Coordinates of C-alpha atoms and ligand atoms in Angstrom, one line a residue:
M1 CA 93.1 102.5 134.5
R2 CA 90.1 104.1 132.9
L3 CA 91.3 106.8 130.5
L4 CA 89.8 109.5 128.5
A5 CA 91.7 109.9 125.2
I6 CA 91.5 113.0 123.0
E7 CA 92.7 113.4 119.4
T8 CA 92.7 116.6 117.5
S9 CA 95.9 116.6 115.4
C10 CA 94.3 117.2 112.0
D11 CA 90.7 117.1 110.7
E12 CA 89.0 114.7 113.1
T13 CA 87.8 115.6 116.6
A14 CA 87.9 112.3 118.5
A15 CA 87.4 111.2 122.1
A16 CA 87.3 107.7 123.6
V17 CA 87.0 106.0 127.0
V18 CA 89.3 103.0 127.2
E19 CA 90.1 100.7 130.2
G20 CA 93.4 99.0 130.8
G21 CA 94.8 100.3 127.5
R22 CA 92.7 97.5 125.9
T23 CA 88.9 97.6 126.4
I24 CA 87.2 100.3 124.3
L25 CA 84.1 101.5 126.2
S26 CA 83.4 104.2 123.6
S27 CA 85.2 105.8 120.6
V28 CA 83.6 108.9 119.0
V29 CA 85.1 110.4 115.8
S30 CA 83.6 113.7 114.4
S31 CA 85.0 114.3 111.0
Q32 CA 85.5 117.8 109.5
I33 CA 85.9 116.4 106.0
A34 CA 82.7 118.0 104.7
I35 CA 83.9 121.5 106.0
H36 CA 87.3 121.2 104.2
A37 CA 86.0 119.6 101.0
A38 CA 85.3 122.9 99.3
Y39 CA 89.0 123.8 99.7
G40 CA 90.4 120.5 98.3
G41 CA 92.4 119.9 101.6
V42 CA 92.6 120.7 105.3
V43 CA 92.6 124.5 106.1
P44 CA 94.5 124.8 109.4
E45 CA 92.6 127.8 110.8
I46 CA 89.2 126.3 109.9
A47 CA 90.3 123.0 111.5
S48 CA 91.2 124.7 114.8
R49 CA 87.8 126.5 114.9
A50 CA 85.9 123.3 114.1
H51 CA 87.8 121.4 116.9
L52 CA 86.8 124.2 119.3
E53 CA 83.1 123.8 118.4
S54 CA 83.1 119.9 118.5
I55 CA 85.4 119.1 121.4
A56 CA 83.0 119.4 124.3
P57 CA 80.1 117.6 122.6
V58 CA 82.4 114.8 121.4
I59 CA 83.8 114.3 124.9
T60 CA 80.3 114.3 126.4
Q61 CA 79.2 111.7 123.8
A62 CA 82.2 109.5 124.6
L63 CA 81.4 109.6 128.3
D64 CA 77.6 109.0 127.7
T65 CA 78.2 106.1 125.3
A66 CA 80.6 104.5 127.7
G67 CA 78.1 105.0 130.5
V68 CA 80.7 106.6 132.8
T69 CA 81.1 110.0 134.5
M70 CA 84.0 112.4 134.3
E71 CA 84.5 111.7 138.1
S72 CA 85.3 108.0 137.3
L73 CA 88.2 108.8 135.0
Q74 CA 91.7 107.9 136.3
G75 CA 93.8 109.7 133.6
V76 CA 93.7 111.7 130.4
V77 CA 95.8 111.2 127.3
A78 CA 95.9 113.5 124.2
T79 CA 97.9 113.8 121.0
R80 CA 100.9 116.1 121.6
G81 CA 102.1 116.0 118.0
P82 CA 102.9 115.9 115.1
G83 CA 100.0 117.7 113.4
L84 CA 98.6 121.2 113.0
S85 CA 99.6 123.3 116.0
G86 CA 96.3 125.1 116.4
A87 CA 94.3 121.9 116.1
L88 CA 96.6 120.0 118.5
L89 CA 96.3 122.9 121.0
V90 CA 92.5 122.4 121.3
G91 CA 92.6 118.7 122.4
F92 CA 95.8 119.1 124.4
S93 CA 94.5 122.1 126.4
V94 CA 91.2 120.5 127.1
A95 CA 92.9 117.3 128.3
K96 CA 95.1 119.3 130.7
A97 CA 92.1 121.3 132.0
I98 CA 90.3 118.0 132.8
A99 CA 93.4 116.6 134.5
V100 CA 93.7 119.7 136.7
A101 CA 90.0 119.9 137.5
R102 CA 89.8 116.2 138.3
K103 CA 93.2 115.9 139.9
I104 CA 94.2 113.0 137.7
P105 CA 97.4 112.4 135.7
F106 CA 97.8 113.6 132.1
V107 CA 100.1 112.4 129.3
G108 CA 100.8 113.7 125.8
V109 CA 101.6 111.1 123.2
H110 CA 102.8 110.9 119.6
H111 CA 100.1 110.6 117.0
I112 CA 101.9 107.9 115.0
E113 CA 102.7 106.0 118.2
G114 CA 98.9 105.9 118.6
H115 CA 98.4 104.5 115.1
L116 CA 101.1 101.9 115.6
C117 CA 99.6 100.8 119.0
A118 CA 96.0 100.5 117.6
A119 CA 96.8 96.9 116.9
F120 CA 96.9 96.2 120.6
L121 CA 93.2 97.1 120.9
E122 CA 92.4 93.8 119.1
Q123 CA 95.0 91.6 120.8
P124 CA 98.4 92.2 122.4
V125 CA 101.4 92.0 120.1
Q126 CA 104.6 90.6 121.4
F127 CA 107.8 92.8 121.1
P128 CA 109.9 93.2 119.1
F129 CA 108.1 93.7 115.8
L130 CA 108.3 95.5 112.5
A131 CA 105.8 98.3 111.9
L132 CA 104.7 99.9 108.6
V133 CA 102.8 103.1 109.3
V134 CA 101.0 104.5 106.3
S135 CA 98.9 107.7 106.7
G136 CA 98.3 111.0 105.2
G137 CA 101.6 112.4 106.6
H138 CA 103.7 109.3 107.3
T139 CA 105.1 106.4 105.4
H140 CA 107.6 104.8 107.9
L141 CA 109.1 101.5 108.7
Y142 CA 109.9 101.1 112.4
H143 CA 111.7 98.5 114.5
V144 CA 109.6 98.4 117.7
E145 CA 111.2 97.1 120.9
G146 CA 108.5 98.2 123.3
I147 CA 106.1 101.1 123.9
G148 CA 108.1 104.3 123.4
R149 CA 111.0 102.4 121.9
Y150 CA 110.9 103.0 118.1
T151 CA 113.7 103.1 115.6
T152 CA 113.1 104.3 112.1
L153 CA 114.4 101.9 109.4
G154 CA 113.0 103.7 106.4
R155 CA 110.7 106.6 105.5
T156 CA 109.3 108.6 102.6
I157 CA 111.7 111.2 101.3
D158 CA 108.8 113.2 99.8
D159 CA 105.1 112.5 99.8
A160 CA 103.5 110.0 102.2
A161 CA 101.4 107.1 100.7
G162 CA 98.1 108.7 101.8
E163 CA 99.2 112.0 100.4
A164 CA 99.9 110.3 97.0
Y165 CA 96.4 108.8 97.1
D166 CA 94.9 112.2 97.9
K167 CA 96.9 114.0 95.1
C168 CA 96.0 111.3 92.6
A169 CA 92.3 111.8 93.5
K170 CA 92.7 115.5 93.1
I171 CA 94.2 115.1 89.6
L172 CA 91.2 113.0 88.7
G173 CA 88.9 115.7 90.0
M174 CA 87.7 113.6 93.0
P175 CA 87.0 115.0 96.4
Y176 CA 89.5 115.1 99.4
P177 CA 90.5 112.8 100.9
G178 CA 90.5 110.4 97.9
G179 CA 92.2 107.3 99.3
A180 CA 89.0 105.3 100.0
L181 CA 87.4 106.2 96.7
I182 CA 90.5 105.2 94.7
D183 CA 90.5 101.9 96.6
H184 CA 86.8 101.4 95.7
M185 CA 87.3 102.2 92.0
A186 CA 90.5 100.1 91.9
A187 CA 88.5 97.0 92.9
E188 CA 86.7 97.3 89.5
G189 CA 89.9 98.0 87.4
N190 CA 92.8 96.2 85.7
P191 CA 96.0 96.8 87.7
A192 CA 98.1 96.0 84.6
A193 CA 96.4 98.6 82.4
V194 CA 98.9 101.5 83.0
K195 CA 102.6 100.9 83.8
F196 CA 103.3 103.4 86.5
P197 CA 106.8 103.7 88.0
R198 CA 107.9 101.8 91.2
P199 CA 110.0 104.6 92.8
L200 CA 113.1 103.6 94.8
L201 CA 112.3 99.9 94.4
R202 CA 115.9 98.9 94.0
D203 CA 117.9 101.8 95.6
G204 CA 119.2 99.6 98.4
T205 CA 117.5 101.5 101.2
L206 CA 114.2 101.1 103.1
N207 CA 113.1 104.6 102.0
F208 CA 110.0 105.4 99.9
S209 CA 109.3 108.1 97.4
F210 CA 105.8 108.8 96.0
S211 CA 106.0 112.2 94.4
G212 CA 107.1 110.8 91.0
L213 CA 104.1 108.6 91.0
K214 CA 101.8 111.6 91.3
T215 CA 103.7 113.3 88.4
A216 CA 103.3 110.1 86.3
V217 CA 99.5 110.1 86.9
L218 CA 99.4 113.8 86.0
Q219 CA 101.3 113.1 82.7
H220 CA 99.1 110.1 81.9
V221 CA 95.9 112.0 82.4
A222 CA 97.2 114.9 80.3
K223 CA 97.7 112.5 77.4
H224 CA 94.7 110.3 78.0
P225 CA 91.9 112.2 79.8
V226 CA 89.6 109.8 81.7
A227 CA 85.9 110.2 82.4
I228 CA 84.7 109.5 85.9
P229 CA 82.9 107.2 86.5
G230 CA 84.2 104.8 83.8
Q231 CA 86.3 101.7 83.2
E232 CA 89.3 103.8 82.2
A233 CA 89.2 105.6 85.5
N234 CA 88.9 102.3 87.3
D235 CA 91.9 100.9 85.4
L236 CA 94.0 104.0 86.2
C237 CA 93.1 103.7 89.9
A238 CA 93.9 100.0 89.9
S239 CA 97.2 100.6 88.2
F240 CA 98.1 103.4 90.7
Q241 CA 97.1 101.3 93.7
E242 CA 99.2 98.4 92.3
A243 CA 102.3 100.6 92.1
V244 CA 101.8 102.0 95.6
C245 CA 101.1 98.5 97.1
H246 CA 104.0 96.9 95.2
V247 CA 106.5 99.3 96.6
L248 CA 105.1 99.2 100.1
A249 CA 105.2 95.4 100.1
A250 CA 108.6 95.1 98.5
K251 CA 110.3 97.4 101.0
T252 CA 108.5 95.7 103.9
E253 CA 109.7 92.3 102.6
T254 CA 113.3 93.6 102.5
A255 CA 112.9 95.0 106.1
I256 CA 111.6 91.6 107.3
R257 CA 114.5 89.8 105.7
Q258 CA 117.1 92.3 107.0
T259 CA 115.8 92.4 110.6
G260 CA 114.6 88.8 110.8
A261 CA 111.3 90.1 112.1
V262 CA 108.7 87.5 112.9
R263 CA 105.8 89.9 113.5
L264 CA 104.5 92.8 111.4
V265 CA 102.1 95.6 112.3
V266 CA 100.5 97.7 109.5
A267 CA 98.8 100.8 110.7
G268 CA 97.5 104.3 109.7
G269 CA 94.7 105.4 107.5
V270 CA 96.1 103.8 104.3
A271 CA 96.0 100.4 106.2
C272 CA 92.3 100.6 105.4
N273 CA 93.2 99.9 101.8
S274 CA 91.8 96.6 100.6
G275 CA 94.7 96.0 98.1
L276 CA 97.3 96.6 100.8
R277 CA 95.6 94.4 103.3
K278 CA 95.5 91.5 100.8
R279 CA 99.1 92.0 99.7
M280 CA 100.4 92.1 103.3
A281 CA 98.4 89.0 104.2
A282 CA 99.9 87.2 101.2
L283 CA 103.5 88.4 102.0
C284 CA 103.3 87.4 105.7
A285 CA 101.8 84.0 104.8
E286 CA 104.7 83.4 102.4
L287 CA 107.4 84.5 104.9
G288 CA 105.8 82.9 107.9
V289 CA 105.4 86.3 109.6
E290 CA 102.5 87.0 112.1
L291 CA 100.5 89.9 110.7
H292 CA 98.5 92.4 112.8
I293 CA 96.4 95.1 111.0
P294 CA 93.8 96.9 113.1
P295 CA 90.2 96.8 111.8
P296 CA 89.5 99.8 109.5
S297 CA 87.6 101.7 112.2
L298 CA 90.9 101.8 114.2
C299 CA 93.2 102.5 111.2
G300 CA 92.0 106.0 110.5
D301 CA 92.4 108.8 113.1
N302 CA 90.7 108.0 116.4
A303 CA 91.3 108.6 120.1
A304 CA 91.1 105.0 121.4
M305 CA 94.5 104.2 119.8
L306 CA 96.1 106.8 122.1
A307 CA 94.9 105.0 125.2
V308 CA 97.3 102.1 124.5
P309 CA 100.6 104.1 125.0
G310 CA 98.7 106.4 127.4
N311 CA 97.9 103.5 129.7
Y312 CA 101.5 102.3 129.5
Y313 CA 103.0 105.7 130.4
L314 CA 100.6 106.4 133.2
T315 CA 100.9 103.0 134.8
H316 CA 104.7 103.4 134.6
D317 CA 104.8 106.7 136.4
L318 CA 105.5 108.6 133.2
A319 CA 102.9 111.3 133.3
S320 CA 103.6 114.6 131.4
P321 CA 104.1 117.8 133.2
L322 CA 101.3 120.4 132.7
S323 CA 104.0 122.8 131.3
L324 CA 104.4 120.5 128.3
D325 CA 103.4 122.1 125.0
V326 CA 102.2 120.7 121.6
T327 CA 104.7 120.1 118.9
A328 CA 104.0 120.3 115.1
S329 CA 106.9 117.9 114.3
W330 CA 108.3 115.2 116.5
D331 CA 110.7 112.4 115.7
M332 CA 109.4 109.1 117.1
D333 CA 113.0 107.9 117.6
R334 CA 113.6 110.5 120.3
I335 CA 110.8 109.2 122.5
K336 CA 113.0 106.5 124.0
E337 CA 115.4 109.2 125.3
Q338 CA 112.8 110.3 127.7
L339 CA 112.2 106.8 129.1
P340 CA 114.0 105.6 132.2
Ligands
LIG1 O1 95.9 108.1 109.5 P1 94.9 109.0 108.8 O2 93.5 108.9 109.1 O3 95.3 110.5 109.1 C1 96.6 110.9 109.2 O4 97.3 110.7 110.2 O5 97.1 111.3 108.1 O6 95.2 108.8 107.3 C2 94.5 109.5 106.3 C3 94.9 109.1 104.9 C4 94.4 109.9 103.8 O7 95.4 110.3 103.0 C5 93.4 109.0 103.1 O8 93.2 109.3 101.8 C6 94.0 107.7 103.4 O9 94.5 107.7 104.7 N1 93.1 106.5 103.2 C7 93.2 105.6 102.3 C8 92.1 104.7 102.5 N2 91.3 105.2 103.5 C9 92.0 106.3 104.0 N3 94.1 105.4 101.4 C10 94.0 104.3 100.6 N4 92.9 103.4 100.7 C11 92.0 103.6 101.6 N5 91.0 102.7 101.7
LIG2 ZN1 96.6 109.7 111.7

């Protein structure tokens, strides 16, 4: 099936044309980061308006780059949630309108399901597998038995990993979102320079907590102000990154041992992180686990990732009714209840 995929859950307006849930003909991502930068975070109302302005040109660019026409599409997929309601509504409504106008099926999918399935755009991953999804809003470990069949094993009880990166960057006076910049600075720093806490490391669960880490950074900076750029700032970023990656890897290792998983998928914006990628590669090599991490271009928000579950649902007669609405929060574990 040749699908048009549309993603507008937060601050990226994205469209892609993907064939067979596998072959990316185009993937266009228009970022609103510069618009929100002045506010230090995403402003929902501004995001909705920016999506409205960008959605048509982004879709046109996706079709043109793919060298296909709207008439040649066989289905449309869009993010239904979770995310900012007003932002989601833009992509979701446009997707439905195209489906009605072209008389083709439409399906709404879970944003995190898209992240998790992005690995399939590189190569198919055999089920079942363990997935660690680390993004701006999620830090979850899932047992994945098939498309739509997800069971949460552990999750953050407060901030997500990406959120912790962004808050740490804000404390250091760096622009939003700060994850990539901290990663860059960490590469030049000493990860043992500052002893930051490893939250919930030995609590016996697969849950995460990152809000204490943010507080520890705040307290450290209050006592030892750091200049940016500079070696002290690099050391602080390296130490922060070490703490985050240590906890993510330790909990993932416990989950692998508990479930006997032989395959691991790491996905979401934070999966771009060079320290995390290296650590996961080392962990999987040590445990003999097959590792799948999408290329950085498919880890952050994009629309191509949605076409993987989208293609599955549409080829299995699981199109969404046009009466379906967006949802700001949506538990991944409940998707399987809708499956036959
Ligand atoms: O998946 P994503 O693009 O959007 C959400 O669904 O949230 O993730 C965005 C998050 C942001 O918090 C951003 O700071 C973080 O991913 N991020 C990184 C890196 N690149 C993006 N965090 C750490 N290291 C990176 N290289
Ligand atoms: Zn995302």
